[in-house]
CSV table of C-alpha atoms in Angstrom, one decimal:
chain,number,residue,atom,x,y,z
T,1,MET,CA,9.4,28.5,4.5
T,2,PRO,CA,10.7,24.9,4.6
T,3,GLU,CA,11.4,23.2,1.3
T,4,THR,CA,8.7,20.9,0.0
T,5,TYR,CA,9.7,17.3,0.0
T,6,LYS,CA,9.9,15.9,-3.6
T,7,ALA,CA,9.8,12.1,-3.8
T,8,GLU,CA,11.0,10.9,-7.2
T,9,ARG,CA,12.4,7.4,-6.6
T,10,THR,CA,11.5,4.4,-4.5
T,11,ILE,CA,14.2,2.5,-2.7
T,12,SER,CA,13.4,-1.0,-1.4
T,13,ALA,CA,15.2,-3.4,0.9
T,14,ALA,CA,14.5,-6.7,2.7
T,15,PHE,CA,15.1,-6.9,6.5
T,16,LYS,CA,15.3,-10.1,8.5
T,17,GLU,CA,14.2,-8.8,11.9
T,18,GLN,CA,11.3,-6.5,13.1
T,19,LYS,CA,13.7,-4.5,15.3
T,20,GLN,CA,15.6,-3.5,12.2
T,21,ILE,CA,12.4,-2.2,10.6
T,22,ASP,CA,11.7,-0.2,13.8
T,23,ASP,CA,15.2,1.3,13.7
T,24,VAL,CA,15.2,2.2,9.9
T,25,ILE,CA,11.7,3.8,10.0
T,26,ARG,CA,12.8,6.1,12.8
T,27,ARG,CA,16.0,6.9,11.0
T,28,LEU,CA,14.2,7.7,7.8
T,29,LEU,CA,11.8,10.0,9.7
T,30,ASP,CA,14.7,11.7,11.4
T,31,ARG,CA,16.3,12.4,7.9
T,32,GLY,CA,13.1,14.1,6.8
T,33,VAL,CA,11.2,11.4,4.9
T,34,PRO,CA,7.5,12.0,5.5
T,35,ARG,CA,5.6,9.1,7.0
T,36,ASP,CA,3.3,8.9,4.0
T,37,HIS,CA,6.3,8.0,1.8
T,38,ILE,CA,7.4,5.0,3.8
T,39,SER,CA,5.9,1.5,3.2
T,40,VAL,CA,6.3,-1.8,5.1
T,41,MET,CA,5.1,-5.3,4.5
T,42,GLY,CA,5.6,-8.3,6.7
T,43,ARG,CA,4.0,-11.5,8.1
T,44,ASN,CA,5.6,-12.0,11.5
T,45,PHE,CA,5.0,-8.8,13.4
T,46,GLN,CA,5.0,-9.7,17.1
T,47,SER,CA,2.2,-8.6,19.3
T,48,GLU,CA,0.5,-9.8,22.4
T,49,THR,CA,-2.8,-8.8,20.8
T,50,ARG,CA,-4.5,-11.6,18.8
T,51,ILE,CA,-4.6,-10.7,15.1
T,52,SER,CA,-8.2,-10.9,13.9
T,53,GLY,CA,-10.1,-10.0,10.8
T,54,PHE,CA,-7.9,-11.5,8.1
T,55,ILE,CA,-9.6,-11.1,4.8
T,56,THR,CA,-9.5,-13.2,1.6
T,57,LYS,CA,-8.2,-11.9,-1.7
T,58,LYS,CA,-11.7,-11.3,-3.0
T,59,ASP,CA,-12.6,-9.3,0.2
T,60,VAL,CA,-9.7,-6.9,-0.6
T,61,ILE,CA,-11.5,-5.5,-3.6
T,62,LEU,CA,-14.9,-5.8,-1.9
T,63,GLY,CA,-14.2,-3.9,1.2
T,64,GLY,CA,-10.6,-2.6,1.1
T,65,LEU,CA,-7.9,-3.2,3.6
T,66,ARG,CA,-9.3,-3.3,7.1
T,67,THR,CA,-8.2,-0.5,9.4
T,68,GLY,CA,-9.2,0.7,12.8
T,69,ALA,CA,-8.0,1.4,16.3
T,70,ILE,CA,-6.8,-2.2,16.7
T,71,PHE,CA,-3.8,-1.5,14.4
T,72,GLY,CA,-2.8,1.6,16.3
T,73,SER,CA,-1.4,-0.5,19.2
T,74,LEU,CA,-1.3,-3.9,17.6
T,75,PHE,CA,2.3,-4.0,16.3
T,76,GLY,CA,4.0,-1.4,18.5
T,77,SER,CA,4.6,2.2,18.0
T,78,PHE,CA,6.6,2.3,14.8
T,79,LEU,CA,3.8,1.0,12.5
T,80,SER,CA,1.4,3.4,14.1
T,81,LEU,CA,3.6,6.2,12.7
T,82,LEU,CA,2.8,5.2,9.1
T,83,THR,CA,-0.3,5.7,7.1
T,84,GLY,CA,-2.9,3.1,6.0
T,85,VAL,CA,-2.1,0.0,8.1
T,86,GLY,CA,-4.1,-3.0,7.1
T,87,VAL,CA,-4.1,-6.8,6.9
T,88,LEU,CA,-4.7,-8.6,3.6
T,89,PHE,CA,-4.2,-11.9,1.9
T,90,ILE,CA,-1.6,-12.3,-1.0
T,91,PRO,CA,-1.4,-15.6,-2.9
T,92,PHE,CA,1.8,-17.5,-2.2
T,93,VAL,CA,2.7,-15.3,0.7
T,94,GLY,CA,-0.4,-15.5,3.0
T,95,SER,CA,-1.8,-12.9,5.3
T,96,ILE,CA,0.4,-9.9,5.7
T,97,VAL,CA,0.5,-6.5,7.4
T,98,ALA,CA,0.9,-3.7,4.9
T,99,ALA,CA,1.5,0.0,5.9
T,100,GLY,CA,2.1,3.1,3.9
T,101,PRO,CA,1.3,3.9,0.2
T,102,ILE,CA,2.0,0.2,-0.8
T,103,SER,CA,-1.3,-0.5,0.9
T,104,ALA,CA,-3.2,1.6,-1.7
T,105,VAL,CA,-1.2,0.0,-4.5
T,106,LEU,CA,-2.2,-3.5,-3.3
T,107,LEU,CA,-5.8,-2.4,-3.0
T,108,GLY,CA,-5.8,-1.1,-6.6
T,109,ALA,CA,-4.3,-4.3,-7.9
T,110,ALA,CA,-6.7,-6.5,-6.0
T,111,SER,CA,-8.9,-7.5,-8.9
T,112,GLY,CA,-5.9,-8.0,-11.2
T,113,ALA,CA,-2.6,-9.3,-10.2
T,114,ILE,CA,-3.5,-10.4,-6.6
T,115,ALA,CA,-7.1,-11.6,-6.8
T,116,GLY,CA,-7.2,-12.7,-10.4
T,117,SER,CA,-7.5,-16.3,-11.4
T,118,ALA,CA,-3.9,-16.5,-12.2
T,119,GLY,CA,-3.0,-15.5,-8.7
T,120,ALA,CA,0.4,-14.2,-9.6
T,121,GLY,CA,0.8,-12.5,-6.2
T,122,LEU,CA,3.2,-9.9,-5.1
T,123,VAL,CA,5.7,-10.5,-8.0
T,124,SER,CA,3.1,-9.1,-10.5
T,125,VAL,CA,2.4,-6.1,-8.4
T,126,LEU,CA,6.1,-5.2,-8.0
T,127,THR,CA,6.9,-5.7,-11.6
T,128,THR,CA,4.2,-3.3,-12.6
T,129,LEU,CA,6.0,-0.7,-10.5
T,130,GLY,CA,9.1,-1.2,-12.6
T,131,MET,CA,11.0,-3.7,-10.6
T,132,PRO,CA,12.8,-6.6,-12.4
T,133,GLU,CA,11.0,-9.9,-12.0
T,134,ASP,CA,13.9,-11.6,-10.4
T,135,LYS,CA,14.2,-9.0,-7.7
T,136,ALA,CA,10.4,-9.1,-7.1
T,137,ALA,CA,10.6,-12.9,-6.8
T,138,ILE,CA,13.3,-12.5,-4.2
T,139,TYR,CA,11.2,-10.1,-2.2
T,140,GLN,CA,8.2,-12.4,-2.3
T,141,THR,CA,10.3,-15.3,-1.2
T,142,ARG,CA,11.7,-13.3,1.7
T,143,LEU,CA,8.2,-12.3,2.8
T,144,GLN,CA,7.1,-15.9,2.6
T,145,ALA,CA,10.0,-16.8,4.9
T,146,GLY,CA,8.9,-14.3,7.5
T,147,GLU,CA,11.1,-11.4,6.7
T,148,PHE,CA,10.1,-7.8,6.0
T,149,LEU,CA,10.1,-5.5,3.0
T,150,LEU,CA,10.5,-1.7,3.4
T,151,MET,CA,10.1,0.9,0.6
T,152,ALA,CA,11.0,4.6,0.9
T,153,GLU,CA,10.1,7.2,-1.6
T,154,VAL,CA,13.0,9.7,-1.8
T,155,PRO,CA,14.3,12.7,-3.8
T,156,SER,CA,16.6,11.7,-6.7
T,157,ASP,CA,19.5,13.8,-5.4
T,158,ARG,CA,19.4,12.0,-2.1
T,159,ALA,CA,19.0,8.5,-3.3
T,160,GLY,CA,22.6,7.5,-2.5
T,161,GLU,CA,22.2,8.9,1.0
T,162,PHE,CA,19.2,6.8,1.7
T,163,GLN,CA,20.6,3.7,0.1
T,164,LEU,CA,23.6,3.9,2.5
T,165,LEU,CA,21.1,4.4,5.4
T,166,LEU,CA,19.3,1.2,4.5
T,167,GLU,CA,22.5,-0.7,4.1
T,168,SER,CA,23.8,0.4,7.5
T,169,ALA,CA,20.5,-0.5,9.1
T,170,GLY,CA,20.9,-4.1,7.8
T,171,GLY,CA,18.9,-3.9,4.6
T,172,GLU,CA,19.6,-6.5,1.9
T,173,GLU,CA,18.6,-6.9,-1.7
T,174,ILE,CA,18.4,-3.1,-2.0
T,175,HIS,CA,16.9,-1.9,-5.3
T,176,THR,CA,15.8,1.5,-6.7
T,177,ILE,CA,13.0,2.2,-9.2
T,178,GLU,CA,12.8,5.5,-11.0
T,179,LYS,CA,9.3,6.5,-9.8
T,180,THR,CA,7.1,6.6,-6.7
T,181,LEU,CA,4.2,4.4,-5.8
T,182,ALA,CA,0.8,5.2,-7.4
T,183,ARG,CA,-1.8,7.0,-5.4
T,184,PRO,CA,-5.6,6.7,-6.1
T,185,CYS,CA,-5.6,10.5,-6.7
T,186,ALA,CA,-3.1,13.2,-6.2
T,187,GLY,CA,-5.2,15.0,-3.5
T,188,THR,CA,-8.8,15.7,-4.4
T,189,CYS,CA,-10.2,13.9,-7.4
T,190,ASN,CA,-11.6,16.5,-9.8
T,191,SER,CA,-12.6,14.0,-12.6
T,192,PRO,CA,-12.4,10.3,-13.5
T,193,GLU,CA,-9.1,11.1,-15.3
T,194,ASP,CA,-7.6,11.9,-11.9
T,195,LEU,CA,-8.1,8.3,-10.8
T,196,SER,CA,-5.2,5.9,-11.1
T,197,PRO,CA,-5.7,3.4,-14.0
T,198,GLU,CA,-5.7,0.5,-11.5
T,199,VAL,CA,-8.8,2.0,-9.8
T,200,ARG,CA,-10.6,3.3,-12.9
T,201,SER,CA,-10.4,0.1,-14.9
T,202,HIS,CA,-12.5,-1.7,-12.3
T,203,LEU,CA,-15.3,0.9,-12.2
T,204,SER,CA,-18.2,1.7,-14.5
T,205,ASP,CA,-18.8,5.4,-15.2
T,206,GLU,CA,-21.5,5.6,-12.6
T,207,ALA,CA,-19.3,3.7,-10.1
T,208,GLN,CA,-16.5,6.1,-10.8
T,209,ARG,CA,-18.7,9.0,-9.8
T,210,THR,CA,-19.7,7.2,-6.6
T,211,PHE,CA,-16.0,6.5,-5.8
T,212,ILE,CA,-14.9,10.1,-6.4
T,213,GLU,CA,-17.8,11.6,-4.4
T,214,ARG,CA,-17.0,9.5,-1.4
T,215,TYR,CA,-13.2,9.8,-1.8
T,216,ASN,CA,-13.4,13.6,-1.8
T,217,ALA,CA,-15.7,13.8,1.1
T,218,VAL,CA,-13.5,11.6,3.4
T,219,PHE,CA,-10.2,13.1,2.0
T,220,ASN,CA,-11.4,16.7,2.8
T,221,GLU,CA,-12.3,15.6,6.3
T,222,LYS,CA,-9.3,13.4,7.1
T,223,ASN,CA,-6.6,14.5,4.7
T,224,ASP,CA,-5.6,10.9,4.4
T,225,GLU,CA,-5.5,9.3,0.9
T,226,PHE,CA,-5.6,5.7,2.3
T,227,THR,CA,-8.6,6.3,4.5
T,228,ALA,CA,-10.4,8.1,1.7
T,229,GLU,CA,-9.8,5.2,-0.8
T,230,ASN,CA,-10.9,2.7,1.7
T,231,ALA,CA,-14.2,4.6,2.2
T,232,ALA,CA,-14.6,5.0,-1.5
T,233,TRP,CA,-14.3,1.3,-2.2
T,234,GLU,CA,-16.8,0.6,0.6
T,235,ALA,CA,-19.3,3.0,-1.0
T,236,VAL,CA,-18.9,1.3,-4.4
T,237,HIS,CA,-19.4,-2.1,-2.7
T,238,GLN,CA,-22.6,-1.0,-1.0
T,239,GLN,CA,-24.1,0.4,-4.3
T,240,PHE,CA,-22.8,-1.9,-7.0
T,241,ASP,CA,-22.2,-5.6,-7.8
T,242,GLU,CA,-19.2,-6.9,-9.9
T,243,ASP,CA,-19.9,-8.1,-13.4
T,244,GLU,CA,-18.2,-11.1,-15.1
T,245,ASN,CA,-15.2,-8.9,-16.2
T,246,GLY,CA,-14.4,-7.7,-12.7
T,247,VAL,CA,-15.9,-4.3,-13.2
T,248,TRP,CA,-18.2,-2.8,-10.6
T,249,SER,CA,-21.1,-1.8,-12.8
T,250,LYS,CA,-24.4,-3.5,-11.6
T,251,ALA,CA,-26.4,-1.1,-9.4
T,252,LYS,CA,-27.9,-3.0,-6.5
T,253,ALA,CA,-31.7,-3.2,-6.5
T,254,ASN,CA,-32.0,-2.3,-2.9
T,255,VAL,CA,-30.0,0.9,-3.1
């Protein structure tokens, strides 16, 4: 029986060119990093297909990151290898493509660091993950300039190996945090306590039950955490309105 992959740290790096991202993703996959442990963010992915459906920061929490068949062929084959590809708006950066578990992190932070009135943007999200503020600011600046950010969740005892891989592939500003990215639930959600704090804090008790019911139904069918979370937020949006504190708590009259 093959050994179970145990992700314990997250290594991140900035890349200047899309072809470098393509190369490093394939090299990570070849070294045994599962596709659902690789994240990419960037603005300037080249495609002959017109990018449509950009969403505002408020729409992120309302409807989640937009997914669909368009993203399967939109940015070439390498992004289609990753889970949860979507387009969203981040203050100070603009509309970006996000793929992998970072998408769910951004979705969970949408009513806080990203969509909040302070509009702190990506820096706040990355610092909550344990990244120093100066490094997070560098990554945000590089995304603004059209570069790309890659994050790989790796075992602790192979962190050095993967750091060298990113360096040899052209990665810059390489940094390691001592944990992996948050998931909405670790598999099926058995109770509200299984929800990540970022998700739970924006839902009333009733909305939490709605979220969990829809999340589990889609996760059991698709076995994809991102797709399940997207569907769960959509169910919450259909049944509840947001109160003045950013909590989905007001049941809609027509439901």
